[in-house]
JSON list of C-alpha atoms and ligand atoms in Angstrom, two decimals:
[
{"chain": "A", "resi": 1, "resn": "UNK", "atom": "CA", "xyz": [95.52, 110.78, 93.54]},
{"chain": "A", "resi": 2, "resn": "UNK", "atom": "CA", "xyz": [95.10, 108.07, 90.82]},
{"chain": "A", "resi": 3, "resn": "UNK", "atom": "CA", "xyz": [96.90, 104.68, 91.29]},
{"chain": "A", "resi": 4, "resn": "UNK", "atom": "CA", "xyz": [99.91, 105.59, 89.60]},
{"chain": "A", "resi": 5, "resn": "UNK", "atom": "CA", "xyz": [100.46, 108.06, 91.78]},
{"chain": "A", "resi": 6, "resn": "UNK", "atom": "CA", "xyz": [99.87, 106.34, 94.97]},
{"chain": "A", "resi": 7, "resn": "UNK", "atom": "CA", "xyz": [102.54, 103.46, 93.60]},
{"chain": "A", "resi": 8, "resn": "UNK", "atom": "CA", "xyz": [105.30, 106.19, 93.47]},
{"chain": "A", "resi": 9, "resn": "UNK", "atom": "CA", "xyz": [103.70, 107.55, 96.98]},
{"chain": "A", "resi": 10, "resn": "UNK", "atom": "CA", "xyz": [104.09, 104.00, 98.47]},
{"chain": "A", "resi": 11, "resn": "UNK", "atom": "CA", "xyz": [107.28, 103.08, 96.60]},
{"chain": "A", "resi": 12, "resn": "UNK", "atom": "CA", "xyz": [108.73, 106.94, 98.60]},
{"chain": "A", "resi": 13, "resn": "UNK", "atom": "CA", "xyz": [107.11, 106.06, 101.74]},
{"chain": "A", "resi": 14, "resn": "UNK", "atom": "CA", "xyz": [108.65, 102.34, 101.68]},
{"chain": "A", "resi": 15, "resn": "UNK", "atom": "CA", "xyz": [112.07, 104.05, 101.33]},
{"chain": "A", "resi": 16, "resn": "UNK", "atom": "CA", "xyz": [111.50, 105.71, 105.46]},
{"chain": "A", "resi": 17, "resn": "UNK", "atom": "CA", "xyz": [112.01, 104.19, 108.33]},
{"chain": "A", "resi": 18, "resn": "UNK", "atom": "CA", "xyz": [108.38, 103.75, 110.43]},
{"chain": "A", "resi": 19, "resn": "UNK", "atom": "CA", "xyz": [105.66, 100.77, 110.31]},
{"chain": "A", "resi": 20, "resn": "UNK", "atom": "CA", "xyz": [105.33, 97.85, 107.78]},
{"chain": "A", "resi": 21, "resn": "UNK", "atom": "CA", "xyz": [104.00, 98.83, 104.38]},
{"chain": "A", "resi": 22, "resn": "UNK", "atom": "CA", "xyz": [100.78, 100.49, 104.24]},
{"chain": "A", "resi": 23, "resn": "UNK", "atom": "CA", "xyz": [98.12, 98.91, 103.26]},
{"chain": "A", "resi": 24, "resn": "UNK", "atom": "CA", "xyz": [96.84, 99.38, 99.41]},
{"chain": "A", "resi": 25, "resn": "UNK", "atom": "CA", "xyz": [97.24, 98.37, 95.87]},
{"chain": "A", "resi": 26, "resn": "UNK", "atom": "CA", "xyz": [100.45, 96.74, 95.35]},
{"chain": "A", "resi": 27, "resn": "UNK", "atom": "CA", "xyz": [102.86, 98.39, 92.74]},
{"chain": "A", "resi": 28, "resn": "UNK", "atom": "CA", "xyz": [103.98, 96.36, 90.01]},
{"chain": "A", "resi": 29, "resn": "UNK", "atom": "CA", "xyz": [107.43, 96.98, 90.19]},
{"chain": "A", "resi": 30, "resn": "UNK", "atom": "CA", "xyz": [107.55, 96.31, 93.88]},
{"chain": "A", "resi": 31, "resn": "UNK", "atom": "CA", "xyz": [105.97, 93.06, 93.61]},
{"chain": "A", "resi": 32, "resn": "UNK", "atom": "CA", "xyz": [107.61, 90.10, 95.03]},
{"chain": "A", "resi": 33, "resn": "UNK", "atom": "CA", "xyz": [109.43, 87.36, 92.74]},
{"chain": "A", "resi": 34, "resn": "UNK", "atom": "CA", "xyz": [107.09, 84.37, 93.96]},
{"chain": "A", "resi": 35, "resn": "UNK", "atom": "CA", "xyz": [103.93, 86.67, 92.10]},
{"chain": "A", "resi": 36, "resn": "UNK", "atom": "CA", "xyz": [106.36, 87.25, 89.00]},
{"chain": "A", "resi": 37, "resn": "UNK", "atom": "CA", "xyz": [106.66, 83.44, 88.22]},
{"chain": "A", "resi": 38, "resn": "UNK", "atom": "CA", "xyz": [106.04, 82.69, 85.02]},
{"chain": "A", "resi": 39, "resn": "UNK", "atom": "CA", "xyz": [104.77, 79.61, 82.46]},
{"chain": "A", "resi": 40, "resn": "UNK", "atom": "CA", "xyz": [103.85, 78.99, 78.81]},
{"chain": "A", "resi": 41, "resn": "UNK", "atom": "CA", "xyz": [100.77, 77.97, 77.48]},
{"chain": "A", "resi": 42, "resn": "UNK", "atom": "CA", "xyz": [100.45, 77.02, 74.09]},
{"chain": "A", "resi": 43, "resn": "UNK", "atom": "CA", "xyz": [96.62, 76.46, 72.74]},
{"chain": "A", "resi": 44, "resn": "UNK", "atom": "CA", "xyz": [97.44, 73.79, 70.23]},
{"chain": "A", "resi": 45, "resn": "UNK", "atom": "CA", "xyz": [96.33, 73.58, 66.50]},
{"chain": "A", "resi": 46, "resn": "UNK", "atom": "CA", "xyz": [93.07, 71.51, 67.49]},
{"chain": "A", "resi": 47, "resn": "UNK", "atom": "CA", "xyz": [91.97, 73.54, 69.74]},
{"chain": "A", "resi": 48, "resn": "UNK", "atom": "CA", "xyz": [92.38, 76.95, 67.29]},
{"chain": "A", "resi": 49, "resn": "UNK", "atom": "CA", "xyz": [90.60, 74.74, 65.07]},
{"chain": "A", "resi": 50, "resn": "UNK", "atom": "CA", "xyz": [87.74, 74.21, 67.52]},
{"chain": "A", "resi": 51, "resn": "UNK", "atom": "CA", "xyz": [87.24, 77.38, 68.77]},
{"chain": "A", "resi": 52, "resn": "UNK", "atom": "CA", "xyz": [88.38, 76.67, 72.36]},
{"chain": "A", "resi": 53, "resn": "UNK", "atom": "CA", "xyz": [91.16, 79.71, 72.67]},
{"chain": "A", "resi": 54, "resn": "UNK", "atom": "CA", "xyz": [88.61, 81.72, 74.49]},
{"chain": "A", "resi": 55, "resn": "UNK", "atom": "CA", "xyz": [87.67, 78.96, 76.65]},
{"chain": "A", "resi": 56, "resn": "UNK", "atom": "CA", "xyz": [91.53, 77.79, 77.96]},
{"chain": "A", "resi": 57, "resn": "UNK", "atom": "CA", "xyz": [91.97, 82.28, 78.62]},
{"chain": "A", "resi": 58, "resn": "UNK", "atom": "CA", "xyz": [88.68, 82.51, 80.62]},
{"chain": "A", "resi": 59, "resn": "UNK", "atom": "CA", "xyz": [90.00, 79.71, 82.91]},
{"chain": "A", "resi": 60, "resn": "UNK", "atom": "CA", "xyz": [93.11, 81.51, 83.64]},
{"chain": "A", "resi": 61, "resn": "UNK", "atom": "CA", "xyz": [91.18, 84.99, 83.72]},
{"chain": "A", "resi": 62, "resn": "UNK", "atom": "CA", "xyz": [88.84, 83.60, 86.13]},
{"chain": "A", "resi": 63, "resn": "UNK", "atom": "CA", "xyz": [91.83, 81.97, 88.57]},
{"chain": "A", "resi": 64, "resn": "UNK", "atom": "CA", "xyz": [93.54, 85.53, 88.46]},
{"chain": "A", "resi": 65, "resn": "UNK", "atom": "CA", "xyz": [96.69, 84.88, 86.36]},
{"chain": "A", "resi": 66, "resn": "UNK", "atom": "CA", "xyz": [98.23, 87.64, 84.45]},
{"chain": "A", "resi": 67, "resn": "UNK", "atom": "CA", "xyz": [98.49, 87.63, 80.98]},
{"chain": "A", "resi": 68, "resn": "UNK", "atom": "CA", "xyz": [101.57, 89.17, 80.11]},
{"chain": "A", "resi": 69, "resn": "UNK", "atom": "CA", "xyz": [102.36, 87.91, 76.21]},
{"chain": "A", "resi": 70, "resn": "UNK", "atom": "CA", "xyz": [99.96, 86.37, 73.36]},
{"chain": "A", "resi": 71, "resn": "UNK", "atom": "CA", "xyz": [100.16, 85.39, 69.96]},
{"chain": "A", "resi": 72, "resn": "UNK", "atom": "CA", "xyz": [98.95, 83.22, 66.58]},
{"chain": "A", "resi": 73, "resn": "UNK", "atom": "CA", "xyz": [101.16, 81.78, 65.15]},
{"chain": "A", "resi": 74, "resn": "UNK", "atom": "CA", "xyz": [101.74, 78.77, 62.81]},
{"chain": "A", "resi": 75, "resn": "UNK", "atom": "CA", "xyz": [105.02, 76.87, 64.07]},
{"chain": "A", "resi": 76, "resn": "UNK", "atom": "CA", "xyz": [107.87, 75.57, 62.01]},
{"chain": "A", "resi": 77, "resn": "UNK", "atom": "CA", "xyz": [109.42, 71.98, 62.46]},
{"chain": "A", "resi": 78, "resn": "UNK", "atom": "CA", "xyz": [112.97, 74.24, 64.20]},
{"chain": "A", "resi": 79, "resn": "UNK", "atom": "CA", "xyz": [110.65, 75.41, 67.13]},
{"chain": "A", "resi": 80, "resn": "UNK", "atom": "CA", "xyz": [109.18, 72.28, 67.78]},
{"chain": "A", "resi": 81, "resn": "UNK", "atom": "CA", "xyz": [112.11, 70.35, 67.47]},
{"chain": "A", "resi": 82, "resn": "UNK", "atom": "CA", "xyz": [113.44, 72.79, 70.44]},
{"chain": "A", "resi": 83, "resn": "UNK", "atom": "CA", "xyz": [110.24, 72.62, 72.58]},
{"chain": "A", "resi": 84, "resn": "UNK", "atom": "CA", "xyz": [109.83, 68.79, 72.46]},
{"chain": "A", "resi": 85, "resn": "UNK", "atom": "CA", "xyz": [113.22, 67.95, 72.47]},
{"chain": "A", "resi": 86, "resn": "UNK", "atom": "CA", "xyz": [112.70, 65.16, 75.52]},
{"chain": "A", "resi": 87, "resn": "UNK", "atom": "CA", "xyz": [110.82, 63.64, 73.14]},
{"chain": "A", "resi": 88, "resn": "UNK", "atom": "CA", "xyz": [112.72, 63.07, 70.44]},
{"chain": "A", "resi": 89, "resn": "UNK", "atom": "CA", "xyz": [113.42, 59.15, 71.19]},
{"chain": "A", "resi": 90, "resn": "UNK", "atom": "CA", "xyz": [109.54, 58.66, 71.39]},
{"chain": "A", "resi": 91, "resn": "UNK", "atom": "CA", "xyz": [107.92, 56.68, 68.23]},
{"chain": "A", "resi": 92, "resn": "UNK", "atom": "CA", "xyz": [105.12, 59.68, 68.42]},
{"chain": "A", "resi": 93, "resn": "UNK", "atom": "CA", "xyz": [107.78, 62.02, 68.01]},
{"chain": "A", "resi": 94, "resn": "UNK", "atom": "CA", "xyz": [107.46, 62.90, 63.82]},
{"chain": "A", "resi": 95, "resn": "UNK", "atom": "CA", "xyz": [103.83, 62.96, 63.84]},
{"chain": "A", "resi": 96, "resn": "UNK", "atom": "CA", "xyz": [103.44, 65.24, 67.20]},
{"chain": "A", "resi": 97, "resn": "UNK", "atom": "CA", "xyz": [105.74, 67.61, 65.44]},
{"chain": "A", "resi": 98, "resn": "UNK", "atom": "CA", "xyz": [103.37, 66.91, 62.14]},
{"chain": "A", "resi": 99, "resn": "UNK", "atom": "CA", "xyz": [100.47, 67.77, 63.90]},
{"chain": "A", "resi": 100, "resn": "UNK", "atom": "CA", "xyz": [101.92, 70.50, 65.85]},
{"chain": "A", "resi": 101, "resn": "UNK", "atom": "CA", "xyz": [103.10, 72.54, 62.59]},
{"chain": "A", "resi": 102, "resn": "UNK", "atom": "CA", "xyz": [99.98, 71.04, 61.04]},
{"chain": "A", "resi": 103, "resn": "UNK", "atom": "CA", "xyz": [98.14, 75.00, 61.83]},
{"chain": "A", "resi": 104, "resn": "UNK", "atom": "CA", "xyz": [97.59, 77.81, 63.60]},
{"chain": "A", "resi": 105, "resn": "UNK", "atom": "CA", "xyz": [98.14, 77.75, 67.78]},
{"chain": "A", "resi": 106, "resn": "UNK", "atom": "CA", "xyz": [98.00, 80.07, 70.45]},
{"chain": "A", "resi": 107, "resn": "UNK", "atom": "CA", "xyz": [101.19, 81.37, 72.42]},
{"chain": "A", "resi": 108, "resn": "UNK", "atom": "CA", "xyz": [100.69, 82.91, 75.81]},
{"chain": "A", "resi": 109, "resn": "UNK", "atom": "CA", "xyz": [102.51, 83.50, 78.78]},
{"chain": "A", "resi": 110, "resn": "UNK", "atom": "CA", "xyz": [100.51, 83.57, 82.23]},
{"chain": "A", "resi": 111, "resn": "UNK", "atom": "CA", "xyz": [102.12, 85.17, 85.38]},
{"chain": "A", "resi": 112, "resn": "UNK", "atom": "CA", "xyz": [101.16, 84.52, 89.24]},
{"chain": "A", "resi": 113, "resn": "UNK", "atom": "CA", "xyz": [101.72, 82.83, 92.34]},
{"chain": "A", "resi": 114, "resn": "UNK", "atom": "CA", "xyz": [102.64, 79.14, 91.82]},
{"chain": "A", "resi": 115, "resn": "UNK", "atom": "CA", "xyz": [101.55, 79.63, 88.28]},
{"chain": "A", "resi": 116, "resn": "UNK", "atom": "CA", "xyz": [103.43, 76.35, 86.93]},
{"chain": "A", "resi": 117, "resn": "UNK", "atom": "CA", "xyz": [102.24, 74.31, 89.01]},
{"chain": "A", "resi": 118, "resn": "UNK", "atom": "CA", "xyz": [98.43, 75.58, 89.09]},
{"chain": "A", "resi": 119, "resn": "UNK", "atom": "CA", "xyz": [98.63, 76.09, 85.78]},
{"chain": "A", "resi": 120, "resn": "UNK", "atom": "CA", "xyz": [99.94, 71.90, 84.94]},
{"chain": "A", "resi": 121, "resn": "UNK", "atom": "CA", "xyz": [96.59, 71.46, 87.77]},
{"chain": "A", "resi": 122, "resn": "UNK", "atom": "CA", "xyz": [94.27, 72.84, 85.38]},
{"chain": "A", "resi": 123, "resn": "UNK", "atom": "CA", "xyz": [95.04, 71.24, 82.56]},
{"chain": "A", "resi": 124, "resn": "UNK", "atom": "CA", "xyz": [95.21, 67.80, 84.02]},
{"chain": "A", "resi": 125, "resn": "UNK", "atom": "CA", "xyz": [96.47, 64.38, 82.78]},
{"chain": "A", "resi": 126, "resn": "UNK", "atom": "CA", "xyz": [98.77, 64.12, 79.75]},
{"chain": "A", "resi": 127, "resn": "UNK", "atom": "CA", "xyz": [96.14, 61.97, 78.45]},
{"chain": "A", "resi": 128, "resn": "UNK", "atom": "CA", "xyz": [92.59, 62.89, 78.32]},
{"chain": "A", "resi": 129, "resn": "UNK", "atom": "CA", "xyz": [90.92, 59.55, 79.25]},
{"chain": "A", "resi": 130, "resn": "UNK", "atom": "CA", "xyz": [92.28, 60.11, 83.19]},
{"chain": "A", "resi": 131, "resn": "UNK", "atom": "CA", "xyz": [92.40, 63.45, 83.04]},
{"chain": "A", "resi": 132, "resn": "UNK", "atom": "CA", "xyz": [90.46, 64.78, 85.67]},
{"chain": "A", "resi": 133, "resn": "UNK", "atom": "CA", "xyz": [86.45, 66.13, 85.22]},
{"chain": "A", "resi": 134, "resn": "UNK", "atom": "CA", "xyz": [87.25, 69.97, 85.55]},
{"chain": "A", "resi": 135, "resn": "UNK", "atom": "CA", "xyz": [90.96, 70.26, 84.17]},
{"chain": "A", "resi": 136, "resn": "UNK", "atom": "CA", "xyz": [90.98, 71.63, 80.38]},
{"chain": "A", "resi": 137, "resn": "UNK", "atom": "CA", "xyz": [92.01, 68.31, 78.75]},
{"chain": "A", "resi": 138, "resn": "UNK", "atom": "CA", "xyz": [89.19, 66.53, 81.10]},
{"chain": "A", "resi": 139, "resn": "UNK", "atom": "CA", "xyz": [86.83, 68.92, 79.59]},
{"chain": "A", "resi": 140, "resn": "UNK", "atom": "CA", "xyz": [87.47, 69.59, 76.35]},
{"chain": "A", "resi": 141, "resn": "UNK", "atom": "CA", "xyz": [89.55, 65.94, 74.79]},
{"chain": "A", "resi": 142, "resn": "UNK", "atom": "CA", "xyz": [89.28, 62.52, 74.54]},
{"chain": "A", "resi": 143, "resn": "UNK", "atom": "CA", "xyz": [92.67, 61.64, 72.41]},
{"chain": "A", "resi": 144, "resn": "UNK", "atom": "CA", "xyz": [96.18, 61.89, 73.81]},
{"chain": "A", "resi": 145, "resn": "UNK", "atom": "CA", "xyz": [97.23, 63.02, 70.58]},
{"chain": "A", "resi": 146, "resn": "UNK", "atom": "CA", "xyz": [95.30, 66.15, 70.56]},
{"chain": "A", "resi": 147, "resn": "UNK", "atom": "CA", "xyz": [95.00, 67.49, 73.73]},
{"chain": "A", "resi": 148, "resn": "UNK", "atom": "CA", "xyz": [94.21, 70.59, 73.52]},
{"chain": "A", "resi": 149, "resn": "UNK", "atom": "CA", "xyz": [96.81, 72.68, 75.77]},
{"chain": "A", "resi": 150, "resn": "UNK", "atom": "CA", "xyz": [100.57, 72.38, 76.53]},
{"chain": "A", "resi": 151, "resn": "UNK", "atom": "CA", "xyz": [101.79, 73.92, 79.57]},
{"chain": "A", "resi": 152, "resn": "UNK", "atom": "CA", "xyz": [105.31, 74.07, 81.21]},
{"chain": "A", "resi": 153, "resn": "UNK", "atom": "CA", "xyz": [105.81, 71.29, 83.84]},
{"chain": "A", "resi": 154, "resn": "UNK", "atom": "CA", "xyz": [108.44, 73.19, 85.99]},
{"chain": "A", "resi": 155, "resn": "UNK", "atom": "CA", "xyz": [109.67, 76.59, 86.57]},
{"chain": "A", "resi": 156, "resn": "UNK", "atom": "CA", "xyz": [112.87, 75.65, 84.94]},
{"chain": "A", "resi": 157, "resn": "UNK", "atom": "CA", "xyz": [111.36, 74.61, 81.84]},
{"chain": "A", "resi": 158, "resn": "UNK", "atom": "CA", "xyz": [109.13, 77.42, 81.82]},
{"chain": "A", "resi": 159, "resn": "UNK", "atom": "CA", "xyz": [112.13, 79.71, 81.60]},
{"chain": "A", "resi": 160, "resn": "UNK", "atom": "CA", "xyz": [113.80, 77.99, 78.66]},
{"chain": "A", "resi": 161, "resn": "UNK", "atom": "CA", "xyz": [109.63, 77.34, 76.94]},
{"chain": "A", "resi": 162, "resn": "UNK", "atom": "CA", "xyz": [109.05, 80.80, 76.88]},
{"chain": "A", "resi": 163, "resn": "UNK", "atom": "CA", "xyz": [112.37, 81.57, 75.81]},
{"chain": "A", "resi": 164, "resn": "UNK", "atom": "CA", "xyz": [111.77, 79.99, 72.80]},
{"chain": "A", "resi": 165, "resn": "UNK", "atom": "CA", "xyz": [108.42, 81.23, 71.89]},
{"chain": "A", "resi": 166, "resn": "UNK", "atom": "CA", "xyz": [108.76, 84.93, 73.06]},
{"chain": "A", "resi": 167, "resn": "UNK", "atom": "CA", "xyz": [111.22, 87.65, 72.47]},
{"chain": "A", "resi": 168, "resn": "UNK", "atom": "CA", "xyz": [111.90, 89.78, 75.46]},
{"chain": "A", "resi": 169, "resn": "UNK", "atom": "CA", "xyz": [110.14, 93.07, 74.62]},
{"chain": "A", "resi": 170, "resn": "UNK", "atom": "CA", "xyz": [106.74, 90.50, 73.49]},
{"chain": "A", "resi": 171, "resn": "UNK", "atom": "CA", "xyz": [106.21, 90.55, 77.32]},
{"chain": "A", "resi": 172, "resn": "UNK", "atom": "CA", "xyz": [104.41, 93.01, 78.70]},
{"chain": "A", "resi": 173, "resn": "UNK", "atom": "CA", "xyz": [105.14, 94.37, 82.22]},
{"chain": "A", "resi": 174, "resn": "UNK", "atom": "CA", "xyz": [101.73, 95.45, 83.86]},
{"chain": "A", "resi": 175, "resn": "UNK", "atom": "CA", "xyz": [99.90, 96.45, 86.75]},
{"chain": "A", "resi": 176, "resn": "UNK", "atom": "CA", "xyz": [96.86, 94.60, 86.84]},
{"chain": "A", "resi": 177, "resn": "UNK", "atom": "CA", "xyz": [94.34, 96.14, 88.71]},
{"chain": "A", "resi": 178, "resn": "UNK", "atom": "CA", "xyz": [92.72, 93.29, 90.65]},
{"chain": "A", "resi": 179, "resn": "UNK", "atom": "CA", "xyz": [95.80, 92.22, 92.41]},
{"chain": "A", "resi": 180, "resn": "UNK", "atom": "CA", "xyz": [94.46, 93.55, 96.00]},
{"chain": "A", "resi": 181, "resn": "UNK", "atom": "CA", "xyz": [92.07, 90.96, 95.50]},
{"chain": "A", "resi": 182, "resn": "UNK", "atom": "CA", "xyz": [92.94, 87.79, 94.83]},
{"chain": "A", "resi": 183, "resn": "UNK", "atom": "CA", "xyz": [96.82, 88.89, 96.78]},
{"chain": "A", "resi": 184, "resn": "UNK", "atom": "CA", "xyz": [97.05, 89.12, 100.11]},
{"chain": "A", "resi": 185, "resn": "UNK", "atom": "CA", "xyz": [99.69, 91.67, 101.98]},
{"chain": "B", "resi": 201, "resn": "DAT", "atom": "P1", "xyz": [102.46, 66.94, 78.72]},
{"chain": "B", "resi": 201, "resn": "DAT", "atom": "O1", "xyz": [101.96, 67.68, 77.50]},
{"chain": "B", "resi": 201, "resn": "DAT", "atom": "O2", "xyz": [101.33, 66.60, 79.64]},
{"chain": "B", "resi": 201, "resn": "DAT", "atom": "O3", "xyz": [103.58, 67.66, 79.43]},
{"chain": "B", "resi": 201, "resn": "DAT", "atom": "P2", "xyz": [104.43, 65.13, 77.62]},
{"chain": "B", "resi": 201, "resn": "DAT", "atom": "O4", "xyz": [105.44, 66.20, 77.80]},
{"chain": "B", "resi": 201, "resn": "DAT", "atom": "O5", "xyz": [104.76, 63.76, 78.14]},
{"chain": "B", "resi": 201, "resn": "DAT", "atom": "O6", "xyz": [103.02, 65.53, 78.24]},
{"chain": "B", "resi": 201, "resn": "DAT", "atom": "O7", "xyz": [104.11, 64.96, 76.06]},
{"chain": "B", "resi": 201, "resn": "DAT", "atom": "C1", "xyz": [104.02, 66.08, 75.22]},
{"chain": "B", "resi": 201, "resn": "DAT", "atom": "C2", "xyz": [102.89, 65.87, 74.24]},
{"chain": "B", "resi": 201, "resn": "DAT", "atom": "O8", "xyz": [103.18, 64.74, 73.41]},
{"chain": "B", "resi": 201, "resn": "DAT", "atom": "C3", "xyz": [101.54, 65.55, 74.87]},
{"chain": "B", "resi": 201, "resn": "DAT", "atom": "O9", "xyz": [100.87, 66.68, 75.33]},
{"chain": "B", "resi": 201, "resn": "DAT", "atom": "C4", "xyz": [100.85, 64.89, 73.74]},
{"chain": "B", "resi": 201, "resn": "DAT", "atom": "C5", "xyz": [101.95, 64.13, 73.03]},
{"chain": "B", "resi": 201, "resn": "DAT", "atom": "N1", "xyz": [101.97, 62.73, 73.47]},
{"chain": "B", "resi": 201, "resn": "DAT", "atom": "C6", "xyz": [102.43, 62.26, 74.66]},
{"chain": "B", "resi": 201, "resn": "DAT", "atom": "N2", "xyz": [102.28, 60.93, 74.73]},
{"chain": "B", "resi": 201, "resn": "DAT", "atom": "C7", "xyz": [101.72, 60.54, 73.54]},
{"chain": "B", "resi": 201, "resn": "DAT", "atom": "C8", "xyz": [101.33, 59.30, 72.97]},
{"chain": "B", "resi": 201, "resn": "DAT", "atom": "N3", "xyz": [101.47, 58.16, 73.64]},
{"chain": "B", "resi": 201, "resn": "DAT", "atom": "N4", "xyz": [100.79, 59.31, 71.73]},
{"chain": "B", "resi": 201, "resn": "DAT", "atom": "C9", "xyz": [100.65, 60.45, 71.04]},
{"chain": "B", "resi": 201, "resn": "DAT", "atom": "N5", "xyz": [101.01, 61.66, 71.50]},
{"chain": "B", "resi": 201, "resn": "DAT", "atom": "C10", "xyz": [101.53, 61.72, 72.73]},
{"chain": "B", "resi": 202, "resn": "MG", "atom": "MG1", "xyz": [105.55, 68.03, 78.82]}
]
């Protein structure tokens, strides 16, 4: 029986009354909220311009988030102005949003357990001089003004992020295969 099959097997059996869940790969659409949580990444214009996009995925590959949306785009001043709203008071402010329309970046949404907050983990400090040996911006930056990543700081924010960057149908919803592994029952 391939794995599909064995999801609609499990998803029957889970339906009976009789012992706990049998053990197995977990099916997608019977996967708890906490694994569905969601956050936005966005591989800013330096880093497009320094080839690092396939460096900030493998880290997130390797931890065992899910991609579930990706895209190039070049922003417009509207987006930004959305995204970095809490900024708007900052003196930074017109020359982040400069810089951030400036080129190309990198759109993705990663899902997973505790994905914000791993996810804010990994790419460490704000600014790159005390960001930690190890995070993304400790690795790969020196200048607070190009940083290399943005990522979500809550789940809240996440939602309305994401929101702005993705349409609905631009996520996908799949089963990814190593999920017995790096999930426990
Ligand atoms: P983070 O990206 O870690 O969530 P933030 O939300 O405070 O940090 O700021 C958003 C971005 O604004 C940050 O990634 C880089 C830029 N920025 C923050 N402080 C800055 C500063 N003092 N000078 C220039 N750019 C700054
Ligand atoms: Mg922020």
């Amino acid at each position: 029986m391939g794995s599909l099959g064995r999801c609609l097997a499990r998803s029957l059996l889970r339906g009976q009354p009789g012992p706990s869940r049998p053990a197995g790969p977990r099916c997608y659409g019977s996967a708890p909220p906490e694994l569905q949580e969601q956050t936005l990444v966005l591989v800013k214009p330096d880093a497009v311009q320094r080839r690092l996009v396939g460096s900030v995925i493998q880290r997130f590959e390797r931890r065992g988030f899910k991609l579930v949306g990706m895209k190039l785009l070049q922003a417009n001043q509207g987006i930004l102005e959305r995204h970095y709203e809490q900024l708007r008071q900052k003196p930074f402010y017109p020359v982040l949003v400069a810089y951030m329309t400036s080129g190309p970046l990198v759109a993705m949404v990663w899902e997973g357990y505790n994905v914000v907050k791993s996810t804010r983990a990994m790419v460490g400090d704000t600014n790159p001089a005390t960001a930690a040996a190890g995070t993304i911006r400790g690795d790969f930056s020196m200048h607070v003004s190009r940083n290399v990543v943005h990522a979500s700081d809550s789940v809240e924010t996440a939602r309305r992020e994401i929101g702005f960057w993705f349409q609905r149908d631009e996520l996908l919803d799949w089963h990814s295969g190593d999920s017995d592994y790096t999930y426990g029952p």
